[in-house]
Amino acid sequence: MGNTNSKDTLTAQDKAIFQLKKQRDALKQYQKKIYLVIDKQTDAAKEALRDGKPEKAKLYLKLKKQQQTVVNSTYEQLANLEQLIGTIEFKLIEKDVVNGLSEGNKVLKMLNSEMSIEKIDKVMEDIEEEVVRVDEISELLGGRLSDLQELELDDELQALENEVSGKVPIEKVPTMPQVPNTEPVDDKLPLVPNTQPVVENTPRRAEAHEPLAA
Amino acid sequence: MFAFPKIHSFPPFYTQQQNSTVRENQLNEWGQLILAYCQHHRILTILPSGTAMATQEEAEIPPLFENKLIERSAAPEFRRSILNHLIHKLDRAQYVDPKQQDAGILIFWRTADEWARMLYEQIEKTGQTNSVLTVYELTQLDELAAGAEFRNMDYNMLARIVEVLVRQGKAQVLRSDDGLGRIEGVKML
């Protein structure tokens, strides 16, 4: 009844957990049985006391004590089993989490490789080239303004803005150079030379020109 | 205490009627009575004699096929035809093993599909899908995996319920390797 196809996805871990759980169940069942025995021995001890046989009652109590130590050790084993089951189940979940993380990491790596710096550089370069081309085209079409025109345009816009907002463009007054507040010193002027300038060079220059003139 | 319907105190109810229409009604009445009686006492399996076999609660159970107050009791053959009616006509009971009728008759006062849905919902709600659960864990452990409705559930009934889930692809089973192939572990998906 669907048993054949169901075996496929039951993993070795599932089977290991199943075995551990079966042992746990067996221990639990054993405990139940021991408790029944303990109850019976208590009853038997009481009965023996009532019958006036303290020795027999003591024997039953001794047996009961032994059973109780057995039960206590089963509790320890049970705790170990439960802990092991819990650890395995948690590890399985951890494994899933790690798998999930590594899958996520793969995707992230793939996305990052698609966004490599070289690629982005190339895209940015392409964009720049295209912008240059657009500029060239608009220049060719004559629709492009010169730098001077652009400046004039900015000035006009500023003036318009001031007009609209009613502001006087104080910062637009050009700053004048300061008037010097000291008298110019006259005697610092160079003296007129009182010797005739030497005219040695002129005839040589004239000689040089002679063949051309001739 | 289960309140038997009035018809349980009606003497002709205990004798198989000759008229086929009347008999059909009589068998239907018995069928409904058995379902209500088993549901009340949480009986999952009865013997062909009508005695409760597997119950989820321990309590004094009044006999099904007899009424001491009116000193009536259904004859063994009549009991058998009532149960056959419940199995084949009303489809609310199954032999545990058709070849061995004394192994008991499962009474589905809740259908296997309804039980299966309850079990699966309980496991899913408590986050226990994808872990292997033992049958003992489902029905016997102090801290029940499947909820109180399944406490002390008879193995044969649980197996029927789990098989429904297996057919629906919602469960996988681990069987014993002793040749009997009893379901010992279940993993809900």
mmCIF file of C-alpha atoms in Angstrom:
data_model
loop_
_atom_site.group_PDB
_atom_site.id
_atom_site.type_symbol
_atom_site.label_atom_id
_atom_site.label_comp_id
_atom_site.label_asym_id
_atom_site.label_seq_id
_atom_site.Cartn_x
_atom_site.Cartn_y
_atom_site.Cartn_z
ATOM 1 C CA MET A 1 0.000 0.000 0.000
ATOM 2 C CA GLY A 2 2.205 2.785 -1.235
ATOM 3 C CA ASN A 3 4.960 1.223 0.782
ATOM 4 C CA THR A 4 7.267 0.824 -2.174
ATOM 5 C CA ASN A 5 7.332 4.452 -3.275
ATOM 6 C CA SER A 6 7.388 5.694 0.290
ATOM 7 C CA LYS A 7 10.793 4.183 0.964
ATOM 8 C CA ASP A 8 12.509 6.622 -1.354
ATOM 9 C CA THR A 9 12.495 9.719 0.789
ATOM 10 C CA LEU A 10 13.046 8.078 4.155
ATOM 11 C CA THR A 11 16.673 8.888 4.769
ATOM 12 C CA ALA A 12 19.249 7.022 6.814
ATOM 13 C CA GLN A 13 18.875 9.724 9.459
ATOM 14 C CA ASP A 14 15.129 9.090 9.611
ATOM 15 C CA LYS A 15 15.833 5.439 10.216
ATOM 16 C CA ALA A 16 18.430 6.195 12.871
ATOM 17 C CA ILE A 17 16.012 8.461 14.719
ATOM 18 C CA PHE A 18 13.338 5.819 14.361
ATOM 19 C CA GLN A 19 15.604 3.188 15.948
ATOM 20 C CA LEU A 20 16.410 5.516 18.845
ATOM 21 C CA LYS A 21 12.744 6.324 19.343
ATOM 22 C CA LYS A 22 11.931 2.639 19.369
ATOM 23 C CA GLN A 23 14.479 2.105 22.118
ATOM 24 C CA ARG A 24 12.970 5.019 24.003
ATOM 25 C CA ASP A 25 9.503 3.463 23.652
ATOM 26 C CA ALA A 26 10.858 0.139 24.916
ATOM 27 C CA LEU A 27 12.365 1.872 27.948
ATOM 28 C CA LYS A 28 9.110 3.668 28.666
ATOM 29 C CA GLN A 29 7.231 0.400 28.463
ATOM 30 C CA TYR A 30 9.771 -1.217 30.744
ATOM 31 C CA GLN A 31 9.324 1.580 33.267
ATOM 32 C CA LYS A 32 5.569 1.063 33.254
ATOM 33 C CA LYS A 33 6.091 -2.613 33.942
ATOM 34 C CA ILE A 34 8.557 -1.989 36.781
ATOM 35 C CA TYR A 35 6.184 0.490 38.389
ATOM 36 C CA LEU A 36 3.472 -2.155 38.323
ATOM 37 C CA VAL A 37 5.835 -4.614 40.010
ATOM 38 C CA ILE A 38 6.773 -2.003 42.632
ATOM 39 C CA ASP A 39 3.091 -1.368 43.380
ATOM 40 C CA LYS A 40 2.492 -5.096 43.759
ATOM 41 C CA GLN A 41 5.459 -5.499 46.087
ATOM 42 C CA THR A 42 4.251 -2.597 48.224
ATOM 43 C CA ASP A 43 0.848 -4.246 48.501
ATOM 44 C CA ALA A 44 2.464 -7.587 49.333
ATOM 45 C CA ALA A 45 4.614 -5.958 52.039
ATOM 46 C CA LYS A 46 1.501 -4.370 53.595
ATOM 47 C CA GLU A 47 -0.319 -7.653 53.522
ATOM 48 C CA ALA A 48 2.618 -9.448 55.129
ATOM 49 C CA LEU A 49 2.654 -6.864 57.928
ATOM 50 C CA ARG A 50 -1.052 -7.341 58.487
ATOM 51 C CA ASP A 51 -0.485 -11.080 58.692
ATOM 52 C CA GLY A 52 2.171 -10.422 61.337
ATOM 53 C CA LYS A 53 5.140 -11.429 59.183
ATOM 54 C CA PRO A 54 7.568 -8.482 59.420
ATOM 55 C CA GLU A 55 10.430 -10.553 57.982
ATOM 56 C CA LYS A 56 8.458 -11.237 54.800
ATOM 57 C CA ALA A 57 7.412 -7.587 54.575
ATOM 58 C CA LYS A 58 11.044 -6.561 54.842
ATOM 59 C CA LEU A 59 11.958 -8.898 51.992
ATOM 60 C CA TYR A 60 9.298 -7.326 49.775
ATOM 61 C CA LEU A 61 10.540 -3.861 50.653
ATOM 62 C CA LYS A 62 14.078 -4.910 49.791
ATOM 63 C CA LEU A 63 12.904 -6.176 46.390
ATOM 64 C CA LYS A 64 11.037 -2.928 45.892
ATOM 65 C CA LYS A 65 14.212 -0.939 46.621
ATOM 66 C CA GLN A 66 16.081 -2.949 44.007
ATOM 67 C CA GLN A 67 13.379 -2.267 41.432
ATOM 68 C CA GLN A 68 13.547 1.407 42.229
ATOM 69 C CA THR A 69 17.274 1.575 41.519
ATOM 70 C CA VAL A 70 16.569 -0.144 38.202
ATOM 71 C CA VAL A 71 13.938 2.456 37.384
ATOM 72 C CA ASN A 72 16.331 5.255 38.266
ATOM 73 C CA SER A 73 18.945 3.937 35.868
ATOM 74 C CA THR A 74 16.323 3.668 33.116
ATOM 75 C CA TYR A 75 15.581 7.348 33.612
ATOM 76 C CA GLU A 76 19.216 8.172 32.958
ATOM 77 C CA GLN A 77 19.247 6.055 29.821
ATOM 78 C CA LEU A 78 16.013 7.644 28.720
ATOM 79 C CA ALA A 79 17.473 11.113 29.184
ATOM 80 C CA ASN A 80 20.492 10.101 27.094
ATOM 81 C CA LEU A 81 18.288 8.765 24.328
ATOM 82 C CA GLU A 82 16.044 11.819 24.291
ATOM 83 C CA GLN A 83 19.101 14.049 24.194
ATOM 84 C CA LEU A 84 20.588 12.115 21.309
ATOM 85 C CA ILE A 85 17.331 12.254 19.367
ATOM 86 C CA GLY A 86 17.080 15.965 20.016
ATOM 87 C CA THR A 87 20.671 16.562 18.947
ATOM 88 C CA ILE A 88 20.270 14.625 15.706
ATOM 89 C CA GLU A 89 17.036 16.407 14.837
ATOM 90 C CA PHE A 90 18.617 19.765 15.556
ATOM 91 C CA LYS A 91 21.698 18.914 13.506
ATOM 92 C CA LEU A 92 19.453 18.004 10.587
ATOM 93 C CA ILE A 93 17.826 21.405 10.816
ATOM 94 C CA GLU A 94 21.233 23.057 11.066
ATOM 95 C CA LYS A 95 22.284 21.191 7.951
ATOM 96 C CA ASP A 96 19.244 22.555 6.140
ATOM 97 C CA VAL A 97 20.101 26.054 7.317
ATOM 98 C CA VAL A 98 23.694 25.702 6.080
ATOM 99 C CA ASN A 99 22.419 24.384 2.751
ATOM 100 C CA GLY A 100 20.097 27.342 2.525
ATOM 101 C CA LEU A 101 22.897 29.754 3.318
ATOM 102 C CA SER A 102 25.245 28.275 0.728
ATOM 103 C CA GLU A 103 22.477 28.398 -1.888
ATOM 104 C CA GLY A 104 21.893 32.037 -1.029
ATOM 105 C CA ASN A 105 25.606 32.696 -1.233
ATOM 106 C CA LYS A 106 25.745 31.148 -4.697
ATOM 107 C CA VAL A 107 22.965 33.406 -5.913
ATOM 108 C CA LEU A 108 24.667 36.429 -4.387
ATOM 109 C CA LYS A 109 27.972 35.499 -6.076
ATOM 110 C CA MET A 110 26.234 35.093 -9.398
ATOM 111 C CA LEU A 111 24.583 38.485 -9.058
ATOM 112 C CA ASN A 112 27.887 40.066 -8.072
ATOM 113 C CA SER A 113 29.684 38.533 -11.058
ATOM 114 C CA GLU A 114 27.030 40.069 -13.275
ATOM 115 C CA MET A 115 27.871 43.449 -11.767
ATOM 116 C CA SER A 116 31.676 43.340 -12.177
ATOM 117 C CA ILE A 117 33.583 46.639 -12.063
ATOM 118 C CA GLU A 118 34.886 46.186 -15.620
ATOM 119 C CA LYS A 119 31.338 45.811 -16.874
ATOM 120 C CA ILE A 120 30.159 48.883 -15.028
ATOM 121 C CA ASP A 121 33.182 50.845 -16.322
ATOM 122 C CA LYS A 122 32.374 49.798 -19.826
ATOM 123 C CA VAL A 123 28.742 50.782 -19.422
ATOM 124 C CA MET A 124 29.742 54.169 -18.014
ATOM 125 C CA GLU A 125 32.217 54.656 -20.892
ATOM 126 C CA ASP A 126 29.541 53.803 -23.395
ATOM 127 C CA ILE A 127 27.244 56.328 -21.785
ATOM 128 C CA GLU A 128 29.961 59.016 -21.954
ATOM 129 C CA GLU A 129 30.602 58.234 -25.592
ATOM 130 C CA GLU A 130 26.946 58.546 -26.332
ATOM 131 C CA VAL A 131 26.790 61.897 -24.550
ATOM 132 C CA VAL A 132 29.715 63.146 -26.604
ATOM 133 C CA ARG A 133 27.970 61.986 -29.707
ATOM 134 C CA VAL A 134 24.774 63.775 -28.711
ATOM 135 C CA ASP A 135 26.810 66.976 -28.180
ATOM 136 C CA GLU A 136 28.451 66.551 -31.582
ATOM 137 C CA ILE A 137 25.116 66.094 -33.244
ATOM 138 C CA SER A 138 23.525 69.103 -31.622
ATOM 139 C CA GLU A 139 26.614 71.150 -32.576
ATOM 140 C CA LEU A 140 26.253 69.992 -36.139
ATOM 141 C CA LEU A 141 22.629 70.976 -36.089
ATOM 142 C CA GLY A 142 23.657 74.390 -34.813
ATOM 143 C CA GLY A 143 21.452 74.202 -31.858
ATOM 144 C CA ARG A 144 24.324 74.324 -29.433
ATOM 145 C CA LEU A 145 25.135 77.534 -27.593
ATOM 146 C CA SER A 146 28.735 78.772 -27.170
ATOM 147 C CA ASP A 147 30.190 79.032 -23.682
ATOM 148 C CA LEU A 148 29.801 82.781 -23.782
ATOM 149 C CA GLN A 149 26.171 82.479 -24.751
ATOM 150 C CA GLU A 150 25.666 80.043 -21.910
ATOM 151 C CA LEU A 151 27.155 82.575 -19.478
ATOM 152 C CA GLU A 152 24.957 85.340 -20.832
ATOM 153 C CA LEU A 153 22.003 83.058 -20.451
ATOM 154 C CA ASP A 154 22.879 82.438 -16.800
ATOM 155 C CA ASP A 155 23.209 86.213 -16.205
ATOM 156 C CA GLU A 156 19.889 86.874 -17.804
ATOM 157 C CA LEU A 157 18.261 84.168 -15.734
ATOM 158 C CA GLN A 158 19.781 85.637 -12.566
ATOM 159 C CA ALA A 159 18.538 89.100 -13.449
ATOM 160 C CA LEU A 160 15.079 87.743 -14.101
ATOM 161 C CA GLU A 161 15.068 85.900 -10.814
ATOM 162 C CA ASN A 162 16.058 89.107 -8.981
ATOM 163 C CA GLU A 163 13.381 91.036 -10.716
ATOM 164 C CA VAL A 164 10.783 88.500 -9.758
ATOM 165 C CA SER A 165 11.905 88.317 -6.132
ATOM 166 C CA GLY A 166 12.553 92.100 -5.937
ATOM 167 C CA LYS A 167 16.138 91.707 -4.802
ATOM 168 C CA VAL A 168 18.901 94.098 -5.699
ATOM 169 C CA PRO A 169 21.866 92.148 -6.911
ATOM 170 C CA ILE A 170 24.376 93.571 -4.412
ATOM 171 C CA GLU A 171 26.884 90.864 -4.933
ATOM 172 C CA LYS A 172 26.828 91.571 -8.655
ATOM 173 C CA VAL A 173 28.546 95.034 -8.292
ATOM 174 C CA PRO A 174 32.090 94.446 -9.529
ATOM 175 C CA THR A 175 34.725 95.164 -6.883
ATOM 176 C CA MET A 176 36.883 98.129 -7.812
ATOM 177 C CA PRO A 177 40.606 98.259 -7.149
ATOM 178 C CA GLN A 178 41.485 100.481 -4.220
ATOM 179 C CA VAL A 179 42.736 103.984 -4.788
ATOM 180 C CA PRO A 180 46.265 104.262 -3.455
ATOM 181 C CA ASN A 181 46.385 106.627 -0.476
ATOM 182 C CA THR A 182 50.078 107.565 -0.835
ATOM 183 C CA GLU A 183 51.479 110.266 -3.094
ATOM 184 C CA PRO A 184 53.430 108.944 -6.022
ATOM 185 C CA VAL A 185 57.146 109.611 -5.515
ATOM 186 C CA ASP A 186 58.494 111.826 -8.365
ATOM 187 C CA ASP A 187 62.239 111.286 -7.984
ATOM 188 C CA LYS A 188 61.789 107.573 -8.526
ATOM 189 C CA LEU A 189 61.234 108.225 -12.227
ATOM 190 C CA PRO A 190 64.162 107.236 -14.450
ATOM 191 C CA LEU A 191 66.451 110.066 -15.607
ATOM 192 C CA VAL A 192 66.556 111.091 -19.202
ATOM 193 C CA PRO A 193 69.971 110.008 -20.550
ATOM 194 C CA ASN A 194 72.259 112.879 -21.484
ATOM 195 C CA THR A 195 74.486 110.956 -23.898
ATOM 196 C CA GLN A 196 73.811 110.280 -27.565
ATOM 197 C CA PRO A 197 72.674 106.732 -28.323
ATOM 198 C CA VAL A 198 75.241 104.622 -30.239
ATOM 199 C CA VAL A 199 74.165 103.885 -33.816
ATOM 200 C CA GLU A 200 76.792 101.193 -34.639
ATOM 201 C CA ASN A 201 74.164 98.566 -35.574
ATOM 202 C CA THR A 202 72.273 100.472 -38.224
ATOM 203 C CA PRO A 203 74.827 100.307 -41.049
ATOM 204 C CA ARG A 204 75.243 96.520 -40.560
ATOM 205 C CA ARG A 205 71.506 96.056 -40.829
ATOM 206 C CA ALA A 206 71.485 98.158 -43.987
ATOM 207 C CA GLU A 207 74.268 95.986 -45.447
ATOM 208 C CA ALA A 208 72.250 92.905 -44.848
ATOM 209 C CA HIS A 209 69.348 94.342 -46.723
ATOM 210 C CA GLU A 210 71.473 95.491 -49.632
ATOM 211 C CA PRO A 211 71.417 92.313 -51.743
ATOM 212 C CA LEU A 212 67.681 92.143 -51.472
ATOM 213 C CA ALA A 213 67.280 95.741 -52.474
ATOM 214 C CA ALA A 214 69.599 95.339 -55.425
ATOM 215 C CA MET B 1 -23.693 6.246 30.708
ATOM 216 C CA PHE B 2 -24.876 5.693 27.172
ATOM 217 C CA ALA B 3 -28.595 6.314 26.794
ATOM 218 C CA PHE B 4 -29.872 3.519 24.584
ATOM 219 C CA PRO B 5 -32.638 4.649 22.218
ATOM 220 C CA LYS B 6 -36.170 3.496 22.995
ATOM 221 C CA ILE B 7 -35.996 0.863 20.317
ATOM 222 C CA HIS B 8 -33.417 -0.977 22.428
ATOM 223 C CA SER B 9 -36.283 -1.770 24.803
ATOM 224 C CA PHE B 10 -38.588 -2.933 22.023
ATOM 225 C CA PRO B 11 -38.711 -6.773 22.040
ATOM 226 C CA PRO B 12 -39.181 -7.340 18.265
ATOM 227 C CA PHE B 13 -35.982 -5.383 17.684
ATOM 228 C CA TYR B 14 -34.058 -8.491 18.798
ATOM 229 C CA THR B 15 -35.596 -10.834 16.255
ATOM 230 C CA GLN B 16 -34.714 -10.673 12.608
ATOM 231 C CA GLN B 17 -37.783 -9.436 10.757
ATOM 232 C CA GLN B 18 -39.147 -11.430 7.811
ATOM 233 C CA ASN B 19 -40.494 -8.556 5.706
ATOM 234 C CA SER B 20 -37.540 -7.272 3.666
ATOM 235 C CA THR B 21 -38.436 -3.548 3.984
ATOM 236 C CA VAL B 22 -38.964 -3.834 7.703
ATOM 237 C CA ARG B 23 -35.775 -5.855 8.026
ATOM 238 C CA GLU B 24 -33.837 -3.219 6.080
ATOM 239 C CA ASN B 25 -35.092 -0.562 8.516
ATOM 240 C CA GLN B 26 -34.336 -2.770 11.465
ATOM 241 C CA LEU B 27 -30.760 -3.350 10.300
ATOM 242 C CA ASN B 28 -30.274 0.382 9.669
ATOM 243 C CA GLU B 29 -31.532 1.131 13.173
ATOM 244 C CA TRP B 30 -29.099 -1.400 14.624
ATOM 245 C CA GLY B 31 -26.296 0.111 12.570
ATOM 246 C CA GLN B 32 -26.938 3.622 13.859
ATOM 247 C CA LEU B 33 -27.253 2.256 17.381
ATOM 248 C CA ILE B 34 -23.867 0.518 17.137
ATOM 249 C CA LEU B 35 -22.161 3.653 15.830
ATOM 250 C CA ALA B 36 -23.609 5.842 18.597
ATOM 251 C CA TYR B 37 -22.831 3.231 21.253
ATOM 252 C CA CYS B 38 -19.227 2.812 20.103
ATOM 253 C CA GLN B 39 -18.688 6.544 19.801
ATOM 254 C CA HIS B 40 -19.980 7.107 23.310
ATOM 255 C CA HIS B 41 -17.745 4.456 24.836
ATOM 256 C CA ARG B 42 -14.919 5.167 22.418
ATOM 257 C CA ILE B 43 -14.934 1.573 21.217
ATOM 258 C CA LEU B 44 -12.897 1.043 18.065
ATOM 259 C CA THR B 45 -13.145 -2.704 17.649
ATOM 260 C CA ILE B 46 -15.819 -5.205 18.639
ATOM 261 C CA LEU B 47 -16.013 -8.951 18.434
ATOM 262 C CA PRO B 48 -18.665 -10.597 16.225
ATOM 263 C CA SER B 49 -20.577 -11.236 19.480
ATOM 264 C CA GLY B 50 -20.821 -7.505 20.048
ATOM 265 C CA THR B 51 -18.361 -7.402 22.937
ATOM 266 C CA ALA B 52 -16.069 -4.400 22.952
ATOM 267 C CA MET B 53 -12.488 -5.361 22.099
ATOM 268 C CA ALA B 54 -10.428 -2.233 21.854
ATOM 269 C CA THR B 55 -11.543 0.850 23.695
ATOM 270 C CA GLN B 56 -9.814 4.139 24.317
ATOM 271 C CA GLU B 57 -11.345 4.511 27.776
ATOM 272 C CA GLU B 58 -11.682 2.033 30.543
ATOM 273 C CA ALA B 59 -15.197 2.029 31.824
ATOM 274 C CA GLU B 60 -18.063 -0.285 32.478
ATOM 275 C CA ILE B 61 -19.705 -0.938 29.137
ATOM 276 C CA PRO B 62 -23.285 -2.211 28.999
ATOM 277 C CA PRO B 63 -23.851 -5.105 26.578
ATOM 278 C CA LEU B 64 -24.807 -4.126 23.056
ATOM 279 C CA PHE B 65 -26.952 -6.956 21.744
ATOM 280 C CA GLU B 66 -29.024 -7.624 24.832
ATOM 281 C CA ASN B 67 -31.379 -5.898 27.200
ATOM 282 C CA LYS B 68 -31.781 -7.569 30.548
ATOM 283 C CA LEU B 69 -34.748 -5.411 31.534
ATOM 284 C CA ILE B 70 -36.919 -6.889 28.796
ATOM 285 C CA GLU B 71 -34.995 -10.182 28.816
ATOM 286 C CA ARG B 72 -34.136 -10.030 25.168
ATOM 287 C CA SER B 73 -30.945 -10.696 23.306
ATOM 288 C CA ALA B 74 -30.134 -10.971 19.604
ATOM 289 C CA ALA B 75 -29.276 -14.460 18.377
ATOM 290 C CA PRO B 76 -25.679 -15.044 17.130
ATOM 291 C CA GLU B 77 -26.774 -15.336 13.472
ATOM 292 C CA PHE B 78 -28.772 -12.151 13.764
ATOM 293 C CA ARG B 79 -25.781 -10.351 15.314
ATOM 294 C CA ARG B 80 -23.737 -11.500 12.365
ATOM 295 C CA SER B 81 -26.219 -10.168 9.819
ATOM 296 C CA ILE B 82 -26.440 -6.845 11.664
ATOM 297 C CA LEU B 83 -22.657 -6.506 11.532
ATOM 298 C CA ASN B 84 -22.565 -7.575 7.891
ATOM 299 C CA HIS B 85 -25.077 -4.855 7.143
ATOM 300 C CA LEU B 86 -22.862 -2.332 8.924
ATOM 301 C CA ILE B 87 -19.845 -3.547 6.961
ATOM 302 C CA HIS B 88 -21.240 -3.992 3.463
ATOM 303 C CA LYS B 89 -24.298 -1.748 3.244
ATOM 304 C CA LEU B 90 -23.522 1.142 5.563
ATOM 305 C CA ASP B 91 -19.761 0.953 4.941
ATOM 306 C CA ARG B 92 -18.968 1.971 8.529
ATOM 307 C CA ALA B 93 -17.157 -1.165 9.678
ATOM 308 C CA GLN B 94 -14.418 -3.511 8.472
ATOM 309 C CA TYR B 95 -13.083 -6.865 9.545
ATOM 310 C CA VAL B 96 -9.597 -6.522 10.982
ATOM 311 C CA ASP B 97 -8.832 -9.625 8.955
ATOM 312 C CA PRO B 98 -11.623 -10.894 6.662
ATOM 313 C CA LYS B 99 -10.162 -14.403 6.824
ATOM 314 C CA GLN B 100 -10.271 -14.406 10.562
ATOM 315 C CA GLN B 101 -13.478 -12.826 11.722
ATOM 316 C CA ASP B 102 -12.778 -13.425 15.387
ATOM 317 C CA ALA B 103 -9.892 -10.955 15.131
ATOM 318 C CA GLY B 104 -12.533 -8.287 15.484
ATOM 319 C CA ILE B 105 -14.466 -5.692 13.527
ATOM 320 C CA LEU B 106 -13.342 -2.098 13.273
ATOM 321 C CA ILE B 107 -16.209 0.325 13.853
ATOM 322 C CA PHE B 108 -15.883 3.595 11.997
ATOM 323 C CA TRP B 109 -18.114 5.955 13.958
ATOM 324 C CA ARG B 110 -15.654 8.438 12.560
ATOM 325 C CA THR B 111 -14.612 7.489 9.037
ATOM 326 C CA ALA B 112 -10.976 6.653 8.307
ATOM 327 C CA ASP B 113 -10.783 9.777 6.143
ATOM 328 C CA GLU B 114 -12.017 11.954 9.005
ATOM 329 C CA TRP B 115 -9.565 10.347 11.422
ATOM 330 C CA ALA B 116 -6.748 10.801 8.904
ATOM 331 C CA ARG B 117 -7.524 14.487 8.459
ATOM 332 C CA MET B 118 -7.566 14.981 12.250
ATOM 333 C CA LEU B 119 -4.259 13.172 12.684
ATOM 334 C CA TYR B 120 -2.536 15.082 9.925
ATOM 335 C CA GLU B 121 -3.818 18.446 11.144
ATOM 336 C CA GLN B 122 -2.643 17.701 14.666
ATOM 337 C CA ILE B 123 0.847 16.731 13.509
ATOM 338 C CA GLU B 124 1.098 19.716 11.214
ATOM 339 C CA LYS B 125 -0.153 22.123 13.896
ATOM 340 C CA THR B 126 2.457 20.899 16.362
ATOM 341 C CA GLY B 127 5.339 21.161 13.874
ATOM 342 C CA GLN B 128 5.993 17.439 13.781
ATOM 343 C CA THR B 129 5.854 16.956 10.041
ATOM 344 C CA ASN B 130 9.077 15.587 8.576
ATOM 345 C CA SER B 131 10.066 13.828 11.774
ATOM 346 C CA VAL B 132 9.703 10.141 12.261
ATOM 347 C CA LEU B 133 7.131 9.280 14.925
ATOM 348 C CA THR B 134 6.656 5.861 16.408
ATOM 349 C CA VAL B 135 3.225 4.335 16.726
ATOM 350 C CA TYR B 136 3.848 4.127 20.469
ATOM 351 C CA GLU B 137 4.574 7.833 20.491
ATOM 352 C CA LEU B 138 1.315 8.548 18.667
ATOM 353 C CA THR B 139 -0.942 6.591 20.955
ATOM 354 C CA GLN B 140 0.730 5.588 24.225
ATOM 355 C CA LEU B 141 3.339 8.063 25.339
ATOM 356 C CA ASP B 142 2.476 10.357 28.263
ATOM 357 C CA GLU B 143 3.223 13.373 26.108
ATOM 358 C CA LEU B 144 1.209 12.314 23.085
ATOM 359 C CA ALA B 145 2.400 13.325 19.662
ATOM 360 C CA ALA B 146 -1.019 13.072 18.058
ATOM 361 C CA GLY B 147 -3.332 14.570 20.646
ATOM 362 C CA ALA B 148 -5.844 13.126 23.094
ATOM 363 C CA GLU B 149 -8.193 11.839 20.395
ATOM 364 C CA PHE B 150 -5.621 9.193 19.572
ATOM 365 C CA ARG B 151 -4.777 8.057 23.086
ATOM 366 C CA ASN B 152 -4.869 4.276 23.436
ATOM 367 C CA MET B 153 -5.941 3.907 19.847
ATOM 368 C CA ASP B 154 -5.979 0.296 18.750
ATOM 369 C CA TYR B 155 -3.174 -0.566 16.307
ATOM 370 C CA ASN B 156 -5.514 -1.885 13.630
ATOM 371 C CA MET B 157 -7.456 1.362 13.582
ATOM 372 C CA LEU B 158 -4.333 3.502 13.551
ATOM 373 C CA ALA B 159 -2.899 1.436 10.697
ATOM 374 C CA ARG B 160 -6.069 2.035 8.637
ATOM 375 C CA ILE B 161 -5.827 5.766 9.300
ATOM 376 C CA VAL B 162 -2.141 5.973 8.452
ATOM 377 C CA GLU B 163 -2.747 4.010 5.249
ATOM 378 C CA VAL B 164 -5.233 6.680 4.175
ATOM 379 C CA LEU B 165 -2.502 9.298 4.611
ATOM 380 C CA VAL B 166 -0.005 7.141 2.713
ATOM 381 C CA ARG B 167 -2.455 6.889 -0.190
ATOM 382 C CA GLN B 168 -2.863 10.657 -0.116
ATOM 383 C CA GLY B 169 0.920 11.008 -0.250
ATOM 384 C CA LYS B 170 0.959 12.739 3.126
ATOM 385 C CA ALA B 171 2.780 10.082 5.095
ATOM 386 C CA GLN B 172 5.472 7.469 4.792
ATOM 387 C CA VAL B 173 5.750 4.442 7.010
ATOM 388 C CA LEU B 174 8.448 2.314 8.539
ATOM 389 C CA ARG B 175 7.379 -1.279 8.945
ATOM 390 C CA SER B 176 8.616 -3.954 11.281
ATOM 391 C CA ASP B 177 11.072 -6.390 9.718
ATOM 392 C CA ASP B 178 9.645 -9.442 11.468
ATOM 393 C CA GLY B 179 7.715 -10.536 8.396
ATOM 394 C CA LEU B 180 4.392 -9.204 9.655
ATOM 395 C CA GLY B 181 5.129 -5.774 8.241
ATOM 396 C CA ARG B 182 3.335 -3.915 10.973
ATOM 397 C CA ILE B 183 3.557 -0.149 10.810
ATOM 398 C CA GLU B 184 5.947 0.988 13.527
ATOM 399 C CA GLY B 185 6.904 4.455 12.460
ATOM 400 C CA VAL B 186 5.250 7.244 10.527
ATOM 401 C CA LYS B 187 6.704 10.299 8.891
ATOM 402 C CA MET B 188 4.193 12.949 7.902
ATOM 403 C CA LEU B 189 5.148 15.087 4.951
#
